[in-house]
Amino acid sequence: MSSVTGRKKLLSQSADSAANPAAAVASPSRRQLLGAGLAAGAGAALSGLAARPAAAAGDPVITEIQDWNRYLGDGVDARPYGMPSPYEEQVVRRNVPWLTADPVSSINFTPLHELDGIITPNGLCFERHHAGIAEVDPAKHRLMIEGLVDKPLVFTMEDIKRFPRENRAYFLECAANSGMEWRGAQLNGCQFTHGMVHCVVYTGVRLRYLLEEAGVKTNGKWLLAEGADASAMTRSIPMEKALDDCMVAFKMNGEALRPEQGYPLRLVVPGWEGNMWVKWLRRLEVGDMAWHQREETSKYTDLLADGKARRFTWVMDVKSVITSPSPQAPITHGRGPLVISGLAWSGSGTIKRVDVTTDGGRNWTTARIDGPSLPKALHRFYLDIDWDGSELLLQSRAIDENGVVQPTKDELRLARGENSIYHNNGIQTWYVQANGTVENVEVS
Amino acid sequence: MSKFLKLATAATLALVIPAASASAEGDPASGAKVFKKCAACHAVGEDAKNKIGPLLNDLIGRTAGTVEGFKYSKAMIAAGEGGMSWDDESLDAYLEKPRDYIKGNRMSFAGLKKDGDRADVIAYLKTFSEGAQSAAAAPAPAEAPAPSTQQQAAAVPAPANAPKAAADAPLPDHGVFHLGRAATAEEIAAWDIDNRPDGPGLPEGRGTVAEGEVLFTDSCAVCHGDFGEGRDRWPVLAGGQDTLKAERPVKTIGSYWPYLSTVYDYVRRAMPFGDARSLSDDDVYAITAYLLYLNDIVTDEDFELSKENFTSVHLPNEENFIMDDRDEEAQYVAKGEPCMSDCKPGSVKITKRAMVLDVTPEGGDDEQQGAGSVD
């Protein structure tokens, strides 16, 4: 592992990139670009993309005519499906190869540190598959409802789109988000520590309408949702939740679901762990008890220190994280105005308040929530400070509409031990050094 | 664990001479689908690397056992040194019964029984082999087309379904919206294969530990190991008893899973990885029985698991599962306004640092290994 020398080399590359962004775009390896973000401990972050003092002759990007100011660009048909600027090429999902045996049954992470607002772009929503991406032909997709119903039914996609629709923004968080941090600070970037979450606007149909169409019998207390992929993913869902706010969705952020998010149809289970949001949804079975499938017994159960294990831990608890500054988003300007920005969410409703500390939790200031505050959706918060250039220990602490306060990691360890894997909603600490680099740490 | 059953694996080792028909030209598009059975262990195409099996680029014409950096069995290296190379004929014979064609090689894939499947997958692999390009004018590997992001806008497609003409077609009599149609019994049977801890859903059938051992060795051991010990980061299926309170718990069927029904259901619906639904109901009973044996829950090699005796078997950890009681934890019970100032005495110290571990990926292929996993 030659990370130290590797990083030093990267620093000079990133300085080049700053002087000539086009050069960086010509062949930017991800290593280079991410390396620039991660360049820890070497102090070069401050030389990054900040406005440089004008030399006597003036800033060449002003005094010299730029190519884009002279030559014609592409016409309207050049990009029938528009993509981000090549200067944003580093804004991608990334995985942690050592976490899983094979990328077909694995996870990657949303680049939270590069995003703002509350909506996650479709191509950046983290992926978790248990048998790879099922490429389903919507003309051959069917949704079956059977079991304890008056009349077992089969729907085509066309049928489903004839029910009354609704649009709802919800976060989806994997139960294992932050799961690698139970034993202590491990991964250096909020993409990796917190990136198993996304928030999009779903268009779909209330699950209640579909169930009522088939007629749920009075002893139908549970629902088994099944996917059409090669893992035939299944989860048991209590009927009360199914009839409350669950949806079957066929659009995300206005366009068809992406294949990796379950095209053409997925279940939406607001506020509950992501594994239950069955993708490529093809079957709903009504029963009188839970099925105890693999993903609700051997996985997605929370082992406690005393050897007992909690099951059916569905709700995602109140949680927040500062997305910038963070290890992949160091401070690249000097002292003065600094925007501290982050995300907060709760599976039980809206976020009432987010507090931020810069001294590791001794003193807290209430942050400003900006943008829509929707139940079971991401909330964006900001704290605008005047940074004096000294070291910071940044944390955020969310409080949801029920008054539930985000706990510390140590409180969670005290209650559960370190082997729960799932449901780690503890407070995250970022250590900001005087040179602007940021590290994932824990504090006393 | 020294209970590996010496079964009649030797009995079937008659050397298979490839059937003369080095079969008709395969279809690479169909081969791409067949290859999904191989993809758990083998990569092919751009950026392919060695996985559990060697990468398969430029396979055609390659001498057996010669991919750089891959640890082959002695048998495979010997085959190559003996002059064996991969062509239509050798691949066809090998893929039909890998264990028989090169005895002692490590590929524990059971084989492709259908001639057409083998021809198709060979045709598919040829599209990644320069040596084969001249022979077969390589059609592009048929995958679903990526959404076009370049060049011209696609022609506006015709609506998939022309509006149905009949204004007065009869509406189904169910529900509020009268949408959907009745599911047939056969359709329900085709998809409803789940089973529950108390029995419902189990199909007719039976299988013994001894039968399961043969199946497991052929279809499961490549990832899970001969004794369920798990290769690389694939799931460990056996052992781990009395580790749940340990610093590093080993969560297996025997040590952790609450219900045997989950084993049957999961194997039936999703295993072997990359070849789901290929096992018969009897096969699944046999594999489940063998997993009980590997976990010391049954000890008799002649034990037969069936629909009839299934619910009489209980897993040791069943009683240790409890309902969600997070609300009762101290940090949630103690409601109230959180502290805003002077909340900690003295200055705050850093106690743990991610940089010390240095397991954050940087986009390269560094072989870092952190603690924990997502499974």
Short mmCIF file of C-alpha atoms in Angstrom, two decimals, chain A residues 1 3 7 31 34 38 40 77-78 80-81 83 95-102 104-105 128 130-131 142 144 146 151-155 158-159 162-164 180 183-188 192 196 209 213 224 226 230-232 234 282-283 285 288-294 297-299 301-315 317 353 355 359-364 366 393 397 399 402 404-405 407 411-413 415-416 419 421-423 425 431 439-444, chain B residues 39-41 51 144 148-154 161 164 171-184 187-188 190-198 232-235 244-249 251 256-259 261-262 265-266 269-270 273 276-277 317-326 329-332 335-366 368-375:
data_model
loop_
_atom_site.label_atom_id
_atom_site.label_comp_id
_atom_site.label_asym_id
_atom_site.label_seq_id
_atom_site.Cartn_x
_atom_site.Cartn_y
_atom_site.Cartn_z
CA MET A 1 0.00 0.00 0.00
CA SER A 3 -0.90 5.64 -0.28
CA ARG A 7 -1.18 11.04 -2.41
CA ARG A 31 -8.07 8.07 -8.66
CA LEU A 34 -10.96 11.49 -5.81
CA LEU A 38 -8.94 13.04 -0.23
CA ALA A 40 -5.26 14.60 3.51
CA ASP A 77 -29.67 17.14 -31.14
CA ALA A 78 -26.16 16.38 -30.00
CA PRO A 80 -30.76 13.66 -26.76
CA TYR A 81 -30.31 12.54 -23.16
CA MET A 83 -25.43 14.33 -19.19
CA ASN A 95 -18.10 1.09 -3.99
CA VAL A 96 -15.84 -0.36 -1.33
CA PRO A 97 -14.58 -3.56 -2.94
CA TRP A 98 -13.58 -5.30 0.26
CA LEU A 99 -17.10 -5.14 1.70
CA THR A 100 -18.55 -7.92 -0.42
CA ALA A 101 -17.49 -11.03 -2.28
CA ASP A 102 -18.67 -9.95 -5.70
CA VAL A 104 -23.12 -8.66 -8.48
CA SER A 105 -24.30 -8.91 -4.89
CA ARG A 128 -27.66 -2.48 -3.79
CA HIS A 130 -28.49 -9.24 -4.47
CA ALA A 131 -28.16 -10.81 -7.91
CA ARG A 142 -46.56 -8.59 -14.44
CA MET A 144 -49.54 -10.71 -9.23
CA GLU A 146 -52.55 -13.65 -4.45
CA LYS A 151 -59.75 -12.74 -6.21
CA PRO A 152 -56.10 -13.32 -7.16
CA LEU A 153 -55.18 -10.81 -9.87
CA VAL A 154 -52.53 -10.14 -12.46
CA PHE A 155 -51.73 -6.58 -13.56
CA GLU A 158 -50.56 -0.57 -18.41
CA ASP A 159 -53.13 -1.67 -15.83
CA ARG A 162 -54.64 3.39 -14.91
CA PHE A 163 -54.99 3.68 -11.14
CA PRO A 164 -55.01 7.18 -9.62
CA MET A 180 -18.92 -0.16 8.87
CA ARG A 183 -16.24 -0.39 15.82
CA GLY A 184 -14.95 3.11 15.22
CA ALA A 185 -14.09 5.59 12.50
CA GLN A 186 -13.07 3.59 9.48
CA LEU A 187 -14.00 5.05 6.09
CA ASN A 188 -12.80 8.49 5.18
CA PHE A 192 -18.75 5.81 2.25
CA MET A 196 -26.42 4.38 1.30
CA TYR A 209 -55.72 0.53 -4.22
CA GLU A 213 -58.88 -4.41 -6.07
CA LEU A 224 -44.92 -10.82 1.09
CA GLU A 226 -41.23 -10.40 -4.24
CA ALA A 230 -32.36 -13.69 -9.90
CA SER A 231 -32.48 -13.44 -6.12
CA ALA A 232 -36.29 -13.28 -6.21
CA THR A 234 -38.69 -11.29 -0.71
CA ARG A 282 -43.68 -8.87 -9.45
CA ARG A 283 -45.69 -10.52 -6.68
CA GLU A 285 -48.87 -12.45 -1.41
CA ASP A 288 -51.80 -14.40 8.14
CA MET A 289 -48.22 -14.42 9.49
CA ALA A 290 -44.71 -13.38 8.52
CA TRP A 291 -42.66 -15.62 6.26
CA HIS A 292 -39.23 -15.19 7.89
CA GLN A 293 -37.33 -14.92 4.64
CA ARG A 294 -33.54 -14.84 4.43
CA THR A 297 -33.69 -13.58 9.61
CA SER A 298 -30.09 -14.21 8.64
CA LYS A 299 -29.68 -10.62 7.39
CA THR A 301 -31.56 -8.52 12.02
CA ASP A 302 -29.58 -6.72 14.69
CA LEU A 303 -27.28 -8.82 16.86
CA LEU A 304 -26.91 -7.41 20.37
CA ALA A 305 -24.05 -7.78 22.81
CA ASP A 306 -25.90 -10.41 24.84
CA GLY A 307 -26.27 -12.71 21.84
CA LYS A 308 -29.93 -11.89 21.30
CA ALA A 309 -30.94 -10.49 17.94
CA ARG A 310 -33.69 -8.04 17.12
CA ARG A 311 -35.84 -8.81 14.14
CA PHE A 312 -38.30 -6.70 12.19
CA THR A 313 -36.33 -3.54 12.90
CA TRP A 314 -38.02 -1.71 10.08
CA VAL A 315 -37.99 2.00 10.89
CA ASP A 317 -34.16 6.24 13.03
CA ARG A 353 -34.39 20.89 14.09
CA ASP A 355 -27.97 21.50 15.71
CA ASP A 359 -16.03 22.02 19.04
CA GLY A 360 -16.85 18.32 19.23
CA GLY A 361 -20.12 18.65 21.07
CA ARG A 362 -19.41 21.14 23.84
CA ASN A 363 -21.53 23.93 22.36
CA TRP A 364 -24.25 23.70 19.74
CA THR A 366 -29.19 25.50 15.61
CA LEU A 393 -14.57 19.11 15.32
CA ARG A 397 -27.52 16.37 15.63
CA ILE A 399 -34.31 16.09 16.17
CA ASN A 402 -41.63 13.51 17.66
CA VAL A 404 -36.51 12.07 19.19
CA VAL A 405 -32.87 13.19 19.32
CA PRO A 407 -27.95 9.60 19.64
CA GLU A 411 -24.77 5.62 23.32
CA LEU A 412 -25.68 3.14 20.61
CA ARG A 413 -22.69 0.93 21.45
CA ALA A 415 -27.16 -0.19 24.24
CA ARG A 416 -26.29 -2.71 21.51
CA ASN A 419 -21.98 -6.24 16.12
CA ILE A 421 -24.22 -4.00 11.54
CA TYR A 422 -27.56 -2.31 10.87
CA HIS A 423 -29.28 0.84 12.11
CA ASN A 425 -27.69 6.43 13.26
CA TYR A 431 -12.03 16.73 12.15
CA GLU A 439 -10.90 13.39 8.55
CA ASN A 440 -13.46 10.94 9.93
CA VAL A 441 -12.82 10.68 13.68
CA GLU A 442 -14.54 9.98 16.96
CA VAL A 443 -14.20 12.13 20.04
CA SER A 444 -14.34 11.86 23.82
CA ALA B 39 -20.36 -14.91 -14.21
CA ALA B 40 -20.20 -15.53 -10.48
CA CYS B 41 -16.69 -16.87 -11.04
CA LYS B 51 -12.06 -13.77 -10.11
CA ALA B 144 -29.68 -4.59 -23.55
CA SER B 148 -28.30 6.36 -26.04
CA THR B 149 -26.49 9.42 -24.93
CA GLN B 150 -24.72 10.30 -28.11
CA GLN B 151 -25.41 11.71 -31.47
CA GLN B 152 -28.80 12.12 -32.94
CA ALA B 153 -32.07 11.94 -31.17
CA ALA B 154 -33.67 8.58 -31.68
CA ASN B 161 -49.89 -0.30 -27.62
CA LYS B 164 -57.79 -0.34 -27.91
CA LEU B 171 -65.28 -4.68 -17.42
CA PRO B 172 -64.12 -7.33 -14.96
CA ASP B 173 -66.48 -7.59 -12.02
CA HIS B 174 -63.86 -7.27 -9.26
CA GLY B 175 -62.67 -4.33 -7.22
CA VAL B 176 -63.30 -0.63 -7.50
CA PHE B 177 -61.43 0.16 -10.69
CA HIS B 178 -62.02 -3.19 -12.43
CA LEU B 179 -58.39 -3.36 -13.43
CA GLY B 180 -56.26 -6.47 -13.87
CA ARG B 181 -57.47 -9.94 -14.60
CA ALA B 182 -57.85 -13.14 -12.62
CA ALA B 183 -54.62 -15.03 -11.92
CA THR B 184 -54.78 -18.68 -12.94
CA GLU B 187 -49.59 -18.88 -12.73
CA ILE B 188 -49.80 -18.73 -8.96
CA ALA B 190 -45.27 -20.89 -10.96
CA TRP B 191 -44.37 -17.91 -8.78
CA ASP B 192 -45.60 -18.78 -5.30
CA ILE B 193 -42.74 -20.97 -4.09
CA ASP B 194 -42.30 -19.52 -0.62
CA ASN B 195 -42.63 -21.62 2.50
CA ARG B 196 -43.05 -20.69 6.14
CA PRO B 197 -41.56 -21.90 9.44
CA ASP B 198 -44.80 -23.66 10.34
CA ASP B 232 -13.19 -15.44 0.04
CA ARG B 233 -16.04 -13.25 1.29
CA TRP B 234 -18.84 -15.61 0.29
CA PRO B 235 -21.21 -16.52 3.10
CA LEU B 244 -22.66 -14.67 18.89
CA LYS B 245 -21.32 -12.88 21.96
CA ALA B 246 -17.75 -12.96 20.71
CA GLU B 247 -15.89 -10.00 19.29
CA ARG B 248 -16.26 -11.42 15.78
CA PRO B 249 -19.49 -13.44 15.60
CA LYS B 251 -23.39 -16.05 11.81
CA TYR B 256 -27.68 -17.82 13.92
CA TRP B 257 -30.56 -18.56 11.57
CA PRO B 258 -33.83 -19.07 13.46
CA TYR B 259 -35.73 -21.29 11.02
CA SER B 261 -37.73 -23.05 6.36
CA THR B 262 -35.61 -20.06 5.36
CA ASP B 265 -36.95 -21.18 0.60
CA TYR B 266 -33.75 -19.34 -0.20
CA ARG B 269 -35.56 -19.39 -5.10
CA ALA B 270 -32.06 -17.98 -5.45
CA PHE B 273 -25.93 -18.02 -7.43
CA ALA B 276 -31.48 -19.80 -9.79
CA ARG B 277 -34.40 -22.23 -10.04
CA ASN B 317 -30.76 -20.16 17.82
CA GLU B 318 -34.52 -19.80 17.28
CA GLU B 319 -35.22 -18.61 20.81
CA ASN B 320 -32.67 -15.79 20.68
CA PHE B 321 -34.64 -13.58 18.31
CA ILE B 322 -36.61 -10.79 19.90
CA MET B 323 -38.92 -8.10 18.60
CA ASP B 324 -37.73 -4.57 17.91
CA ASP B 325 -37.41 -2.75 21.22
CA ARG B 326 -35.18 0.14 20.20
CA GLU B 329 -33.07 1.98 24.88
CA ALA B 330 -31.74 4.54 27.35
CA GLN B 331 -30.87 7.16 24.75
CA TYR B 332 -34.42 7.16 23.38
CA LYS B 335 -36.48 12.42 26.02
CA GLY B 336 -36.17 16.13 26.50
CA GLU B 337 -34.31 19.10 25.13
CA PRO B 338 -30.71 18.26 24.34
CA CYS B 339 -27.89 20.27 25.90
CA MET B 340 -26.83 23.34 23.87
CA SER B 341 -23.84 24.81 25.75
CA ASP B 342 -21.00 23.64 27.97
CA CYS B 343 -22.16 20.09 27.38
CA LYS B 344 -18.81 18.43 27.99
CA PRO B 345 -16.27 19.28 30.67
CA GLY B 346 -12.89 20.44 29.36
CA SER B 347 -11.71 20.19 25.81
CA VAL B 348 -12.78 17.38 23.53
CA LYS B 349 -10.17 14.82 22.45
CA ILE B 350 -10.00 12.70 19.32
CA THR B 351 -10.29 9.03 20.28
CA LYS B 352 -10.48 7.24 16.93
CA ARG B 353 -9.23 8.17 13.47
CA ALA B 354 -10.12 6.73 10.09
CA MET B 355 -6.71 7.64 8.67
CA VAL B 356 -5.06 5.14 10.98
CA LEU B 357 -6.88 2.28 9.31
CA ASP B 358 -6.55 3.65 5.79
CA VAL B 359 -9.06 1.33 4.16
CA THR B 360 -10.89 3.97 2.16
CA PRO B 361 -10.91 3.05 -1.52
CA GLU B 362 -9.36 5.54 -3.89
CA GLY B 363 -10.66 4.13 -7.13
CA GLY B 364 -7.60 1.99 -7.77
CA ASP B 365 -7.30 -1.69 -7.10
CA ASP B 366 -5.57 -1.41 -3.77
CA GLN B 368 -7.25 -2.81 1.44
CA GLN B 369 -9.38 -4.77 3.87
CA GLY B 370 -11.45 -3.04 6.46
CA ALA B 371 -13.38 -4.47 9.32
CA GLY B 372 -16.95 -5.57 8.83
CA SER B 373 -18.90 -6.29 5.72
CA VAL B 374 -22.24 -5.69 4.16
CA ASP B 375 -24.02 -8.93 3.51
#
